[in-house]
Structures are given as C-alpha cells and as structure tokens.
PDB file of C-alpha atoms in Angstrom:
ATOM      1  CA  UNK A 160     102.676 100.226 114.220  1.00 36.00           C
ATOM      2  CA  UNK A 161     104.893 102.636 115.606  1.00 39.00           C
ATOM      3  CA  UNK A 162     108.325 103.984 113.942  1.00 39.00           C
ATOM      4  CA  UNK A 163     110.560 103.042 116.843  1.00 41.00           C
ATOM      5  CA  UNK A 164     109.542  98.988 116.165  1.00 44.00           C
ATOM      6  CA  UNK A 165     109.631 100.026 112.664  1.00 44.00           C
ATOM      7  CA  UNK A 166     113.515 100.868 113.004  1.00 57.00           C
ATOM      8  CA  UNK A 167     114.303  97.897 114.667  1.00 87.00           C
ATOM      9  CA  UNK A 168     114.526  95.726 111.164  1.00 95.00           C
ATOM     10  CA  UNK A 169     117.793  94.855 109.682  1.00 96.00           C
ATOM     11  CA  UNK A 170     119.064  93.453 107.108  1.00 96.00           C
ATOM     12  CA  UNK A 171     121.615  90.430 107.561  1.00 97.00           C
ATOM     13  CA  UNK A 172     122.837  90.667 103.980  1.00 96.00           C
ATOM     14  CA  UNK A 173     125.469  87.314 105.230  1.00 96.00           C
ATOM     15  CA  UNK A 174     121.824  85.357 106.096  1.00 97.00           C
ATOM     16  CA  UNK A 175     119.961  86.790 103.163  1.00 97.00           C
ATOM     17  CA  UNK A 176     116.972  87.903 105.379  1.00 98.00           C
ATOM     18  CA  UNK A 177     115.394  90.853 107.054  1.00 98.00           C
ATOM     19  CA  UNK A 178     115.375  90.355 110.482  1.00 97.00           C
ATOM     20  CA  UNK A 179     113.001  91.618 113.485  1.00 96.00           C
ATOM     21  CA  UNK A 180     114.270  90.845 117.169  1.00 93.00           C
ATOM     22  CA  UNK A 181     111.746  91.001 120.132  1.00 89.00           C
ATOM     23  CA  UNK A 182     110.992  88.785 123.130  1.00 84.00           C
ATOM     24  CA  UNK A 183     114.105  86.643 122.492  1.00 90.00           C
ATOM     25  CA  UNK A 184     112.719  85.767 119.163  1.00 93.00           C
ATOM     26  CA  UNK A 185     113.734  86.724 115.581  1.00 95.00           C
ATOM     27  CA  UNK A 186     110.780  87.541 113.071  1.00 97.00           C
ATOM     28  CA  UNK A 187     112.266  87.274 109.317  1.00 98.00           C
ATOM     29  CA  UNK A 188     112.134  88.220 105.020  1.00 98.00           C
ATOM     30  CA  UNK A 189     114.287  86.192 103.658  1.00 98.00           C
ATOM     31  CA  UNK A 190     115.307  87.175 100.435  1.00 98.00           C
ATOM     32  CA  UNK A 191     117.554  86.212  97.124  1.00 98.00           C
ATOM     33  CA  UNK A 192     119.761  88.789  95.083  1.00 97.00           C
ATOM     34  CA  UNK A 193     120.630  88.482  91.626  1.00 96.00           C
ATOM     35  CA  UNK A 194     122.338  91.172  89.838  1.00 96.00           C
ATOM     36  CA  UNK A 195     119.631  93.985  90.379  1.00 97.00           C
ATOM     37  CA  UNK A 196     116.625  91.851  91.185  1.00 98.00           C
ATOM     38  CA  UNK A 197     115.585  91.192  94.570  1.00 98.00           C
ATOM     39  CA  UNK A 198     113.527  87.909  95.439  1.00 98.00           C
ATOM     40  CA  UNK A 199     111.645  87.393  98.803  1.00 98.00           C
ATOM     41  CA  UNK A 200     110.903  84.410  99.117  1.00 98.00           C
ATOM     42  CA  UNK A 201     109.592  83.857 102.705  1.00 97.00           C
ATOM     43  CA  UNK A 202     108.143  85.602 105.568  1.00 98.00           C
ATOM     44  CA  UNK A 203     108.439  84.003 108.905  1.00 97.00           C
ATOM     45  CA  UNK A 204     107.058  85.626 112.301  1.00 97.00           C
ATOM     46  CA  UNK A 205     107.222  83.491 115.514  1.00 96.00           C
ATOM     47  CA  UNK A 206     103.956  82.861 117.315  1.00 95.00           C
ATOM     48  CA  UNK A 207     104.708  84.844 119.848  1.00 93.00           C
ATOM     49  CA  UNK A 208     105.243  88.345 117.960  1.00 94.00           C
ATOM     50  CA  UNK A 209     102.388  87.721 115.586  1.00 94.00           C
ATOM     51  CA  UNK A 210      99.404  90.085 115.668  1.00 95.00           C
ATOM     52  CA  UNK A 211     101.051  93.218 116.000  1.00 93.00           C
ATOM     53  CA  UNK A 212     102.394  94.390 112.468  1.00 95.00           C
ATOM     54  CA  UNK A 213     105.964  92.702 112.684  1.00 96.00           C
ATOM     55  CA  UNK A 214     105.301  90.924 108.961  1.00 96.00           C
ATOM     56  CA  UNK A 215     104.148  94.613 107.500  1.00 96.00           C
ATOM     57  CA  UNK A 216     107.641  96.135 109.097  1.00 96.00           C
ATOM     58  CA  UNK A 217     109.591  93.198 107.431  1.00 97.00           C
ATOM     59  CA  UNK A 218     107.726  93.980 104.390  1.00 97.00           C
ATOM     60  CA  UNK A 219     108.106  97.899 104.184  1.00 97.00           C
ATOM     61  CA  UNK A 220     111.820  97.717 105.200  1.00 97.00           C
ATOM     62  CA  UNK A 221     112.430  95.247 102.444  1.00 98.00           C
ATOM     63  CA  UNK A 222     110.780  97.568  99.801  1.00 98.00           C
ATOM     64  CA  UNK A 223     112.559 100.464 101.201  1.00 97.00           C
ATOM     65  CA  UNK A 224     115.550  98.739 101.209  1.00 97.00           C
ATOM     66  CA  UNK A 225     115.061  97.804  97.485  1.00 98.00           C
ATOM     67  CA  UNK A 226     114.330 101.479  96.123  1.00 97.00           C
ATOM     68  CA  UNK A 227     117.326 102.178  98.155  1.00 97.00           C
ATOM     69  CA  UNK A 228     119.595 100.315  96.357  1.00 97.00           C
ATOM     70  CA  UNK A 229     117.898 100.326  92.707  1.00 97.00           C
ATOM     71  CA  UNK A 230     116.501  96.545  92.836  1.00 98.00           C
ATOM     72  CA  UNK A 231     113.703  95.060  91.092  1.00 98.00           C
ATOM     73  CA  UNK A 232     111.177  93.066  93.137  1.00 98.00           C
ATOM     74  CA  UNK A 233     110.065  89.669  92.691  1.00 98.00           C
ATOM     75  CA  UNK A 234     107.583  88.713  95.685  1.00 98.00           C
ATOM     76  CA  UNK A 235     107.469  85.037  95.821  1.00 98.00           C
ATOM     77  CA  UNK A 236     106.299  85.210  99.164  1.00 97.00           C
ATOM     78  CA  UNK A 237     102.555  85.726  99.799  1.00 97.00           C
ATOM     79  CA  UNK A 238     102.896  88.453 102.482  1.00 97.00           C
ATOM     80  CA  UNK A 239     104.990  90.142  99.987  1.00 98.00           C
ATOM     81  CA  UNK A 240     103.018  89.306  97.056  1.00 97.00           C
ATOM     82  CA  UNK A 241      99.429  90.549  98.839  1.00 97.00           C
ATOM     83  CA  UNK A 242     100.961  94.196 100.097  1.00 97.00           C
ATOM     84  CA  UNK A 243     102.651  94.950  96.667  1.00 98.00           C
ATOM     85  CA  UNK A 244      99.061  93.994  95.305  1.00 97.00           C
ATOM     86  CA  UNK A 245      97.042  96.247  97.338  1.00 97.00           C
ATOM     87  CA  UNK A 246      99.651  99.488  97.211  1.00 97.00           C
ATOM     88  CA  UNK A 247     100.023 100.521  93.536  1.00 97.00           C
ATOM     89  CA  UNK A 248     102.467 102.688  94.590  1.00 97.00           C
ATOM     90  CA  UNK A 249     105.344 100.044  94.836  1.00 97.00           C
ATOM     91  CA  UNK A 250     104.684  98.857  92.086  1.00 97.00           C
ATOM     92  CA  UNK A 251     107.539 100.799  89.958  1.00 97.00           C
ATOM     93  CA  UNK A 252     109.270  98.104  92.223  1.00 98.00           C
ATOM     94  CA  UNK A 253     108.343  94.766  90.435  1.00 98.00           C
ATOM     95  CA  UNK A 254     110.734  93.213  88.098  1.00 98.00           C
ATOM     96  CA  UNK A 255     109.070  92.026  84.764  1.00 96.00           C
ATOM     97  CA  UNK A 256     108.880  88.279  86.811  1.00 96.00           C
ATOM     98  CA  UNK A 257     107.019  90.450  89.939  1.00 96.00           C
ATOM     99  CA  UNK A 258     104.409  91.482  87.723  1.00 96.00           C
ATOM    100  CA  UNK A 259     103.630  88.382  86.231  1.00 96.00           C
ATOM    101  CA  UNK A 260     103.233  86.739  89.258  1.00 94.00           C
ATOM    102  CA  UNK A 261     100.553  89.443  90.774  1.00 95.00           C
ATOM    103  CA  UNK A 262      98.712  89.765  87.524  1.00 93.00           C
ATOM    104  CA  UNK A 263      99.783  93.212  86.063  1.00 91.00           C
TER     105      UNK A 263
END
C-alpha cells in the first residue's frame, strides 16, 4: 500500500460511505452515525480494484476518521470487524455494541 492511494479516500458524509475512486470505479465503507457512534456496515470493492489493499485503505481512513472526530465504533461489517480484531490498538475505538460483537 502506498500513502498516495492511501490519500485518495473520502468521505461522502451526504452518501454515508467512504469512498475509493480508481479505474472508473468507486470502492466503498459505508457507514451509519448516531450521536457519537459510528456504524460500518458494509465494505464493497469492485472486481476490478480488488487485490491490492483498497478494502484496508477504506478501513484505516474510516478509523482515522472516527478518532478524528471522537466516535465510537461499531463494525458490523466483516472487513471491519476482522482488522479491529487483529489490531488491539483500535480498540479504544469500539463502542460497548463493537465489543460485543468481536468478543471483548
């Protein structure tokens, strides 16, 4: 992964979703807010920009965008879910609903 791809997510706060544009397709996090909790609920990367890190960018962008702001996580979504599992360090993220649903 490289920083330059890295900077090309953005949030669409009016679509709910993190976006990633490349090839003339759109990779996306698409996400929930309520109050100061932060839901993502789904993870989509075309076919054609899987295989090189796009759903990790979405992922770390989200997260960073969270501790940015102060929100509590709640990873619904399973690409979400498995990072937050395997990197104990964003865990101080998860809302009391987060950890319940990765076992802490």
């Amino acid at each position: 992964m490289n920083t330059s791809s890295a900077s090309a997510v953005q949030d669409n706060p009016a679509k709910h979703r993190f976006e990633y544009a490349s090839q003339g397709e759109r990779a996306v996090a698409i996400y929930s807010l309520d109050g100061d909790v932060i839901t993502f609920i789904h993870t989509l990367v075309p076919e054609a920009l899987q295989g090189q890190g796009i759903a990790k960018q979405l992922v770390l962008a989200g997260l960073a965008s969270a501790r940015e702001r102060g929100l509590r996580v709640i990873p619904q979504c399973p690409v979400f879910a498995a990072y937050m599992r395997a990197h104990p360090e964003t865990h101080d993220l998860l809302a009391d609903e987060g950890r319940t649903l990765l076992g802490l």
